PDB file of C-alpha atoms in Angstrom:
ATOM      1  CA  MET A   1    -126.370  30.074 -52.822  1.00 51.00           C
ATOM      2  CA  ALA A   2    -127.078  33.610 -51.617  1.00 56.00           C
ATOM      3  CA  VAL A   3    -129.955  35.506 -53.164  1.00 65.00           C
ATOM      4  CA  THR A   4    -129.187  39.155 -53.812  1.00 87.00           C
ATOM      5  CA  PHE A   5    -131.889  41.679 -52.981  1.00 93.00           C
ATOM      6  CA  ARG A   6    -132.286  44.316 -55.665  1.00 95.00           C
ATOM      7  CA  VAL A   7    -134.676  47.151 -56.475  1.00 96.00           C
ATOM      8  CA  THR A   8    -134.463  48.720 -59.908  1.00 95.00           C
ATOM      9  CA  GLY A   9    -136.682  51.438 -61.271  1.00 94.00           C
ATOM     10  CA  VAL A  10    -138.022  52.374 -64.671  1.00 94.00           C
ATOM     11  CA  GLU A  11    -140.687  54.750 -65.914  1.00 93.00           C
ATOM     12  CA  GLU A  12    -143.580  53.516 -68.029  1.00 92.00           C
ATOM     13  CA  GLY A  13    -145.511  56.595 -69.110  1.00 89.00           C
ATOM     14  CA  GLU A  14    -146.968  58.180 -65.975  1.00 92.00           C
ATOM     15  CA  TRP A  15    -146.086  55.113 -63.892  1.00 96.00           C
ATOM     16  CA  ALA A  16    -142.932  54.556 -61.865  1.00 97.00           C
ATOM     17  CA  VAL A  17    -142.173  50.838 -61.795  1.00 97.00           C
ATOM     18  CA  LEU A  18    -139.963  49.373 -59.076  1.00 98.00           C
ATOM     19  CA  GLN A  19    -138.825  45.856 -59.888  1.00 97.00           C
ATOM     20  CA  VAL A  20    -137.959  43.970 -56.713  1.00 96.00           C
ATOM     21  CA  SER A  21    -136.044  40.700 -56.589  1.00 94.00           C
ATOM     22  CA  GLY A  22    -134.683  38.471 -53.848  1.00 93.00           C
ATOM     23  CA  GLU A  23    -135.904  38.223 -50.279  1.00 93.00           C
ATOM     24  CA  LEU A  24    -138.083  40.942 -48.762  1.00 93.00           C
ATOM     25  CA  ASP A  25    -137.427  40.645 -45.044  1.00 94.00           C
ATOM     26  CA  LEU A  26    -136.301  42.491 -41.922  1.00 95.00           C
ATOM     27  CA  VAL A  27    -132.875  43.185 -43.432  1.00 95.00           C
ATOM     28  CA  THR A  28    -133.966  44.266 -46.925  1.00 96.00           C
ATOM     29  CA  SER A  29    -137.367  45.899 -46.382  1.00 96.00           C
ATOM     30  CA  PRO A  30    -135.894  49.281 -45.291  1.00 97.00           C
ATOM     31  CA  ALA A  31    -134.263  49.583 -48.732  1.00 97.00           C
ATOM     32  CA  LEU A  32    -137.617  49.115 -50.478  1.00 97.00           C
ATOM     33  CA  ARG A  33    -139.306  51.522 -48.075  1.00 97.00           C
ATOM     34  CA  GLN A  34    -136.654  54.152 -48.900  1.00 97.00           C
ATOM     35  CA  ARG A  35    -137.016  53.619 -52.662  1.00 97.00           C
ATOM     36  CA  VAL A  36    -140.795  54.063 -52.423  1.00 97.00           C
ATOM     37  CA  HIS A  37    -140.328  57.295 -50.452  1.00 97.00           C
ATOM     38  CA  ASP A  38    -137.745  58.511 -52.979  1.00 97.00           C
ATOM     39  CA  VAL A  39    -140.082  57.840 -55.905  1.00 96.00           C
ATOM     40  CA  VAL A  40    -142.926  59.730 -54.229  1.00 96.00           C
ATOM     41  CA  ALA A  41    -140.580  62.605 -53.301  1.00 96.00           C
ATOM     42  CA  GLU A  42    -139.637  62.831 -56.990  1.00 95.00           C
ATOM     43  CA  GLY A  43    -143.312  63.495 -57.752  1.00 95.00           C
ATOM     44  CA  HIS A  44    -144.462  60.065 -58.907  1.00 95.00           C
ATOM     45  CA  HIS A  45    -147.850  59.206 -57.454  1.00 95.00           C
ATOM     46  CA  SER A  46    -148.602  56.283 -59.757  1.00 96.00           C
ATOM     47  CA  LEU A  47    -146.449  53.383 -58.611  1.00 97.00           C
ATOM     48  CA  VAL A  48    -146.139  49.750 -59.633  1.00 97.00           C
ATOM     49  CA  LEU A  49    -144.237  47.356 -57.386  1.00 97.00           C
ATOM     50  CA  ASP A  50    -143.209  44.360 -59.467  1.00 96.00           C
ATOM     51  CA  LEU A  51    -142.810  41.603 -56.884  1.00 93.00           C
ATOM     52  CA  SER A  52    -142.767  38.702 -59.330  1.00 90.00           C
ATOM     53  CA  GLU A  53    -139.123  37.913 -58.526  1.00 91.00           C
ATOM     54  CA  VAL A  54    -139.432  38.065 -54.744  1.00 91.00           C
ATOM     55  CA  PHE A  55    -138.688  34.600 -53.377  1.00 88.00           C
ATOM     56  CA  PHE A  56    -139.520  35.249 -49.722  1.00 91.00           C
ATOM     57  CA  CYS A  57    -141.515  37.849 -47.814  1.00 92.00           C
ATOM     58  CA  ASP A  58    -141.895  38.134 -44.049  1.00 92.00           C
ATOM     59  CA  SER A  59    -143.984  40.462 -41.894  1.00 93.00           C
ATOM     60  CA  SER A  60    -141.466  43.296 -42.386  1.00 95.00           C
ATOM     61  CA  GLY A  61    -141.991  43.081 -46.132  1.00 94.00           C
ATOM     62  CA  VAL A  62    -145.770  43.056 -45.726  1.00 95.00           C
ATOM     63  CA  GLY A  63    -145.437  46.103 -43.479  1.00 96.00           C
ATOM     64  CA  VAL A  64    -143.550  47.957 -46.199  1.00 97.00           C
ATOM     65  CA  LEU A  65    -146.249  47.135 -48.752  1.00 96.00           C
ATOM     66  CA  ILE A  66    -148.991  48.388 -46.427  1.00 96.00           C
ATOM     67  CA  ALA A  67    -146.966  51.537 -45.641  1.00 97.00           C
ATOM     68  CA  ALA A  68    -146.453  52.138 -49.388  1.00 97.00           C
ATOM     69  CA  ARG A  69    -150.211  51.827 -49.895  1.00 97.00           C
ATOM     70  CA  ARG A  70    -150.831  54.351 -47.111  1.00 97.00           C
ATOM     71  CA  LEU A  71    -148.239  56.787 -48.514  1.00 97.00           C
ATOM     72  CA  ILE A  72    -149.608  56.601 -52.059  1.00 97.00           C
ATOM     73  CA  ARG A  73    -153.188  57.042 -50.807  1.00 96.00           C
ATOM     74  CA  SER A  74    -152.113  60.157 -48.871  1.00 96.00           C
ATOM     75  CA  CYS A  75    -150.974  61.626 -52.211  1.00 95.00           C
ATOM     76  CA  GLN A  76    -154.218  60.609 -53.968  1.00 95.00           C
ATOM     77  CA  GLY A  77    -152.055  58.304 -56.056  1.00 95.00           C
ATOM     78  CA  ARG A  78    -152.335  54.772 -57.379  1.00 96.00           C
ATOM     79  CA  LEU A  79    -150.418  51.689 -56.282  1.00 97.00           C
ATOM     80  CA  ARG A  80    -150.438  48.413 -58.155  1.00 96.00           C
ATOM     81  CA  LEU A  81    -148.636  45.197 -57.279  1.00 94.00           C
ATOM     82  CA  ILE A  82    -147.464  42.624 -59.765  1.00 93.00           C
ATOM     83  CA  LEU A  83    -148.054  39.222 -58.218  1.00 88.00           C
ATOM     84  CA  PRO A  84    -148.349  36.571 -60.906  1.00 73.00           C
ATOM     85  CA  ASP A  85    -149.943  33.238 -59.998  1.00 65.00           C
ATOM     86  CA  ARG A  86    -146.688  31.648 -61.100  1.00 55.00           C
ATOM     87  CA  GLY A  87    -143.612  33.671 -60.327  1.00 45.00           C
ATOM     88  CA  ALA A  88    -140.352  33.405 -58.423  1.00 41.00           C
ATOM     89  CA  GLU A  89    -140.009  29.852 -59.753  1.00 45.00           C
ATOM     90  CA  ASP A  90    -142.765  27.999 -57.898  1.00 50.00           C
ATOM     91  CA  GLY A  91    -145.499  30.597 -57.457  1.00 55.00           C
ATOM     92  CA  SER A  92    -145.594  34.065 -55.987  1.00 71.00           C
ATOM     93  CA  HIS A  93    -144.596  33.767 -52.350  1.00 77.00           C
ATOM     94  CA  VAL A  94    -145.796  37.325 -51.717  1.00 86.00           C
ATOM     95  CA  ASN A  95    -149.186  36.464 -53.216  1.00 83.00           C
ATOM     96  CA  ARG A  96    -149.532  33.509 -50.837  1.00 84.00           C
ATOM     97  CA  VAL A  97    -148.389  35.524 -47.788  1.00 89.00           C
ATOM     98  CA  LEU A  98    -150.763  38.420 -48.487  1.00 89.00           C
ATOM     99  CA  GLY A  99    -153.607  35.960 -49.038  1.00 85.00           C
ATOM    100  CA  ALA A 100    -152.852  34.071 -45.830  1.00 88.00           C
ATOM    101  CA  LEU A 101    -152.811  37.313 -43.841  1.00 90.00           C
ATOM    102  CA  GLY A 102    -156.065  38.473 -45.417  1.00 89.00           C
ATOM    103  CA  VAL A 103    -154.598  41.721 -46.761  1.00 91.00           C
ATOM    104  CA  ARG A 104    -154.316  40.881 -50.469  1.00 88.00           C
ATOM    105  CA  ARG A 105    -157.723  42.500 -51.042  1.00 90.00           C
ATOM    106  CA  LEU A 106    -156.226  45.858 -50.031  1.00 93.00           C
ATOM    107  CA  PHE A 107    -154.091  45.946 -53.168  1.00 93.00           C
ATOM    108  CA  ASP A 108    -154.742  46.374 -56.870  1.00 93.00           C
ATOM    109  CA  VAL A 109    -152.982  43.213 -58.069  1.00 90.00           C
ATOM    110  CA  ARG A 110    -151.974  42.648 -61.694  1.00 91.00           C
ATOM    111  CA  PRO A 111    -150.239  39.721 -63.422  1.00 89.00           C
ATOM    112  CA  ASP A 112    -147.623  41.752 -65.341  1.00 90.00           C
ATOM    113  CA  VAL A 113    -146.219  45.230 -65.989  1.00 92.00           C
ATOM    114  CA  ALA A 114    -148.117  45.698 -69.245  1.00 92.00           C
ATOM    115  CA  SER A 115    -151.513  45.301 -67.582  1.00 91.00           C
ATOM    116  CA  ALA A 116    -150.435  47.356 -64.562  1.00 93.00           C
ATOM    117  CA  VAL A 117    -149.488  50.433 -66.580  1.00 93.00           C
ATOM    118  CA  THR A 118    -152.239  50.355 -69.208  1.00 87.00           C
ATOM    119  CA  ASP A 119    -155.394  48.941 -67.664  1.00 62.00           C
ATOM    120  CA  GLU A 120    -157.405  51.377 -65.588  1.00 60.00           C
ATOM    121  CA  ALA A 121    -158.936  50.270 -62.311  1.00 52.00           C
ATOM    122  CA  ASP A 122    -161.130  51.690 -59.587  1.00 51.00           C
ATOM    123  CA  PRO A 123    -159.378  53.866 -57.003  1.00 50.00           C
ATOM    124  CA  LEU A 124    -157.876  52.072 -54.014  1.00 49.00           C
ATOM    125  CA  SER A 125    -160.510  50.940 -51.561  1.00 48.00           C
ATOM    126  CA  ALA A 126    -160.550  51.321 -47.803  1.00 44.00           C
TER     127      ALA A 126
END
C-alpha cells in the first residue's frame, strides 16, 4: 500500500500551520522545503510544522527541518514542531530520528496544534 505524501496549510491566529503526512524523504522533502519558503515569503514568521502523521523521515527530511529552523531564525520568527509521543500509529518516527541524531533539542517541540499556537515559549536557542 503506497503512502501519499501531503502538505496542507491552515492559519491559526498569527501562526501558519503546515500539516505533513506520509514519508519525508529524498523524494518528498523538496516539496516541504518549498512550502516552508512559500509561507515565509507570504509574510508568516510564526510557523508550526505538524509532523504527527509522518511515518518515515530520513536525513533529507531532517535537513529540511534544520533549514526551516535556520530560515525562520533569520526572520526573527518562531518555529514549533508537533511531535507527539504517540503518533503515526506506533510513535512519532520523526521524534525518534531527531532524538537519535541529537538535534531534537534544537526545536521547540509540542504535542499538538492547540499547545503550539497558544502556549508561549522562550525564543529559539542556539
